[in-house]
PDB file of C-alpha atoms in Angstrom:
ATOM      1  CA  UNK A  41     138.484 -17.557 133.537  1.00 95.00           C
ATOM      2  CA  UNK A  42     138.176 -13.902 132.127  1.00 97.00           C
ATOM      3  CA  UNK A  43     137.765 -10.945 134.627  1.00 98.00           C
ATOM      4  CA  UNK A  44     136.663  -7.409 133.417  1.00 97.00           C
ATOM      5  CA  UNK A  45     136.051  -4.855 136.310  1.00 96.00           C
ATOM      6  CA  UNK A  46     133.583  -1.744 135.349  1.00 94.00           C
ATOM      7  CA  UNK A  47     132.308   1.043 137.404  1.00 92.00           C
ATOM      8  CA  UNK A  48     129.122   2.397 136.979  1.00 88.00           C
ATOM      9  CA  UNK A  49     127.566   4.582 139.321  1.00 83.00           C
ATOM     10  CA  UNK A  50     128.238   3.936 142.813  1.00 83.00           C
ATOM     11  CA  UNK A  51     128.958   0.394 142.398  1.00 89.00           C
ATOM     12  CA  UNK A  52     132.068  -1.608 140.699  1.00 94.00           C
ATOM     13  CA  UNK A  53     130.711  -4.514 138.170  1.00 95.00           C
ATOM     14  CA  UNK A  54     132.894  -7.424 137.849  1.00 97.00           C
ATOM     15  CA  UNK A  55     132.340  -9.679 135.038  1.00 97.00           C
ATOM     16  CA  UNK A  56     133.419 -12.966 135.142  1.00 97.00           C
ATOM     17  CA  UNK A  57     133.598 -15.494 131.912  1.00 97.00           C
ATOM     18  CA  UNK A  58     134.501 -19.104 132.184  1.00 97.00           C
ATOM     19  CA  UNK A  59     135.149 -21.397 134.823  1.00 97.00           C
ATOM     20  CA  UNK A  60     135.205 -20.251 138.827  1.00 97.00           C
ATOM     21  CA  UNK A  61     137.021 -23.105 140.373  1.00 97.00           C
ATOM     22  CA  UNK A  62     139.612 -24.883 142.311  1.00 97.00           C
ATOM     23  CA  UNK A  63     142.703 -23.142 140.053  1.00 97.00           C
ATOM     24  CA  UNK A  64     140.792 -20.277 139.157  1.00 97.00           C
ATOM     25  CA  UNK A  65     139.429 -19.076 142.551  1.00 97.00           C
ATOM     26  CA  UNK A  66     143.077 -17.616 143.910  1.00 97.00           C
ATOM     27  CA  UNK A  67     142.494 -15.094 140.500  1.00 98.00           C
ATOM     28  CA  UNK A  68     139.166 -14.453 141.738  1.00 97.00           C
ATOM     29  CA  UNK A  69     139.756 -13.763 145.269  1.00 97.00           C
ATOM     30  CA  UNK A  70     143.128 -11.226 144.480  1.00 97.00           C
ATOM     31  CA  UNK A  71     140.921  -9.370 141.696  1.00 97.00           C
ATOM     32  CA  UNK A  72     138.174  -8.571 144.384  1.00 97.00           C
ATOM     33  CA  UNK A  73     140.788  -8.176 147.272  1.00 96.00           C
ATOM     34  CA  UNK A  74     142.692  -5.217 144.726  1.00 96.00           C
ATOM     35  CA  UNK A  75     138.744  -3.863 144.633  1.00 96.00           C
ATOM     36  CA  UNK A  76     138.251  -3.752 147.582  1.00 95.00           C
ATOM     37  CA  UNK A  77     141.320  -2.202 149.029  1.00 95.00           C
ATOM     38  CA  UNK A  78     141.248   0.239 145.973  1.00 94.00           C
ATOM     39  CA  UNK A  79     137.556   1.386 145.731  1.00 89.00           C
ATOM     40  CA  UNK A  80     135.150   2.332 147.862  1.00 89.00           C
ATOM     41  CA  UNK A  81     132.224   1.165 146.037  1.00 88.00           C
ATOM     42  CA  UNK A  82     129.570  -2.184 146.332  1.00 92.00           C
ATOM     43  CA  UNK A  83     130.643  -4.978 144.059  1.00 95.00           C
ATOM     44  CA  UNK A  84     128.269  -6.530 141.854  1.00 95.00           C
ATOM     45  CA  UNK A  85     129.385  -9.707 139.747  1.00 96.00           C
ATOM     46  CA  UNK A  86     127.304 -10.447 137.012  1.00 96.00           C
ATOM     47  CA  UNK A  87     127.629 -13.958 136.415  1.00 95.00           C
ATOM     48  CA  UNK A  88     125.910 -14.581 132.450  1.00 94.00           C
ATOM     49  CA  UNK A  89     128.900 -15.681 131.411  1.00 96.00           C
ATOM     50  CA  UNK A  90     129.970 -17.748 134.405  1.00 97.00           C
ATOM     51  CA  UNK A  91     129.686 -21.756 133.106  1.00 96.00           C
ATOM     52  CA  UNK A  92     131.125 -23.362 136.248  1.00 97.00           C
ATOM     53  CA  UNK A  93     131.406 -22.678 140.222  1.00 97.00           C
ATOM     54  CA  UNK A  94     133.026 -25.031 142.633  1.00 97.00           C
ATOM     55  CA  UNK A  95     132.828 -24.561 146.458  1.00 97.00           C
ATOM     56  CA  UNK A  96     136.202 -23.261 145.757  1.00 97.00           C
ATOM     57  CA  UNK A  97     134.593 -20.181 144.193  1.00 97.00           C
ATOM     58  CA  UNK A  98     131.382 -20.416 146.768  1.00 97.00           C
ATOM     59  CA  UNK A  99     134.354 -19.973 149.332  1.00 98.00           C
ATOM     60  CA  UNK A 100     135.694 -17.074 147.728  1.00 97.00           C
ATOM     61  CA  UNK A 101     132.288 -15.072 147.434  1.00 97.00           C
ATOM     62  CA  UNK A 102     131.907 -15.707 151.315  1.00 97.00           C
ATOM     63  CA  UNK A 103     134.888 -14.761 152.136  1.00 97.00           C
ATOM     64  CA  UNK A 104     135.021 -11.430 150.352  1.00 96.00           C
ATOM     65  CA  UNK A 105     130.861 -10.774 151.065  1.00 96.00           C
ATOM     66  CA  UNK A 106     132.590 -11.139 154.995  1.00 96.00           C
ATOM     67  CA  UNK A 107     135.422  -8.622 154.280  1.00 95.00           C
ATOM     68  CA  UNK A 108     132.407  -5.815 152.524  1.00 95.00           C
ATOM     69  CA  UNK A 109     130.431  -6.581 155.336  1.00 94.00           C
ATOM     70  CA  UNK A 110     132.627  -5.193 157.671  1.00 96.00           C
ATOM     71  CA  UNK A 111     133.312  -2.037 155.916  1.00 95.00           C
ATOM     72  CA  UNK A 112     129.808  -1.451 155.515  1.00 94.00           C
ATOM     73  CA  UNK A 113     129.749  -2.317 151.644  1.00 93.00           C
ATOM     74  CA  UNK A 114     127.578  -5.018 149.623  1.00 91.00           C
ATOM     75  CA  UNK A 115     128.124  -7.593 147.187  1.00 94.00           C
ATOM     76  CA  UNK A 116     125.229  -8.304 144.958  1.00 94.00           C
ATOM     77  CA  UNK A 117     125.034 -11.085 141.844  1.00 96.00           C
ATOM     78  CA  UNK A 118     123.166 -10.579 138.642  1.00 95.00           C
ATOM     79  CA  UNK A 119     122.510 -12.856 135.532  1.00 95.00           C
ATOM     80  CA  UNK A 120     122.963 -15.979 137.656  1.00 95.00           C
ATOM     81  CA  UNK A 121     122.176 -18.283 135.223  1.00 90.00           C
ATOM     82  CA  UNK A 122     122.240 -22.508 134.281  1.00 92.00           C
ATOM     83  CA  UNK A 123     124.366 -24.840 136.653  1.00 94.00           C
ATOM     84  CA  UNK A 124     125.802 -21.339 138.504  1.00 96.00           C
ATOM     85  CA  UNK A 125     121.776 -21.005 139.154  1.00 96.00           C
ATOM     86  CA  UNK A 126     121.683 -24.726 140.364  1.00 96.00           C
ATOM     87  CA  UNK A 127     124.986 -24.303 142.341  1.00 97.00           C
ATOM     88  CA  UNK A 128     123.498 -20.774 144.038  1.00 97.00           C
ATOM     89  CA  UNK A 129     119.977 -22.293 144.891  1.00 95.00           C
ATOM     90  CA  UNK A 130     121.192 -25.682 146.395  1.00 96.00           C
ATOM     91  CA  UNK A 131     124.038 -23.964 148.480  1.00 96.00           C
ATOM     92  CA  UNK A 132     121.337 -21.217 150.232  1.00 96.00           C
ATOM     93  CA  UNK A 133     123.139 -18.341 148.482  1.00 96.00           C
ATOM     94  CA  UNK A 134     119.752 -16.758 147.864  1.00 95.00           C
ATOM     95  CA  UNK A 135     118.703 -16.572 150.998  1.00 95.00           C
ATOM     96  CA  UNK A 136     122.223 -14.581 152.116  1.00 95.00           C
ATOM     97  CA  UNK A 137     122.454 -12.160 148.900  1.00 94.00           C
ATOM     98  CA  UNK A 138     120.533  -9.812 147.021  1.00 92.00           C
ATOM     99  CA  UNK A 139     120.597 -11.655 143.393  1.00 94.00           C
ATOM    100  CA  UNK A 140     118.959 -10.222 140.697  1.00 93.00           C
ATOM    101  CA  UNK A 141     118.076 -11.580 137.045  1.00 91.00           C
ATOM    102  CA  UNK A 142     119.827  -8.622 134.792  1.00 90.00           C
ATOM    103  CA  UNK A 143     122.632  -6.293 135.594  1.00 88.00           C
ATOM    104  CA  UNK A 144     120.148  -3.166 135.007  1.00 85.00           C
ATOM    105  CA  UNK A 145     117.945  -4.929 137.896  1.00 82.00           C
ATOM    106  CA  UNK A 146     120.411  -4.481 140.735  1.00 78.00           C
ATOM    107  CA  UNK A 147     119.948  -2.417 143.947  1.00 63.00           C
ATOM    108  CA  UNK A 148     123.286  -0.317 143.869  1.00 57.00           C
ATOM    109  CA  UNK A 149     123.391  -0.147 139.580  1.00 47.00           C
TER     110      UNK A 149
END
């Protein structure tokens, strides 16, 4: 798995390339923790070149949405796309986050 943090705005774009999963979700979860205790921006992941999630990585996402929650941030997703899409849809992530089909399309870009 790749990670690539951006800011832009008011918000802090993480890019994520690869595989979010079992052995890859610890990465995940210390590269948003280090955002989050760093900046003081939302997060937005944009996912387009995310080709895997497990409920290892669901976990993860939960877990830090919980953590901006209670600092009064948000965590949005953008170019959810393929099995990721699947993954999102089946596990009621729609319903809890503001997901949006292009980066550009985002409520905090």
């Amino acid at each position: 798995m790749e990670l690539k943090v951006e800011k832009r705005g008011e918000s802090v774009i993480l890019f994520i390339k690869g595989r979010l999963d079992a052995v890859t979700a610890g990465e995940l979860e210390a590269k948003l923790t280090d955002i989050i205790q760093n900046e003081k921006e939302n997060i937005i992941i944009s996912m387009d070149a995310l080709e895997y999630i497990s409920s290892a990585g669901l976990r993860v996402i939960l877990l830090i949405a919980k953590k901006l929650h209670a600092l009064g941030r948000k965590i949005g997703f953008a170019a959810v796309s393929g099995n990721v899409k699947d993954v999102f849809d089946i596990s009621g992530f729609y319903a809890l986050f503001e997901i949006h089909d292009t980066l550009d399309d985002t409520f905090f870009a």
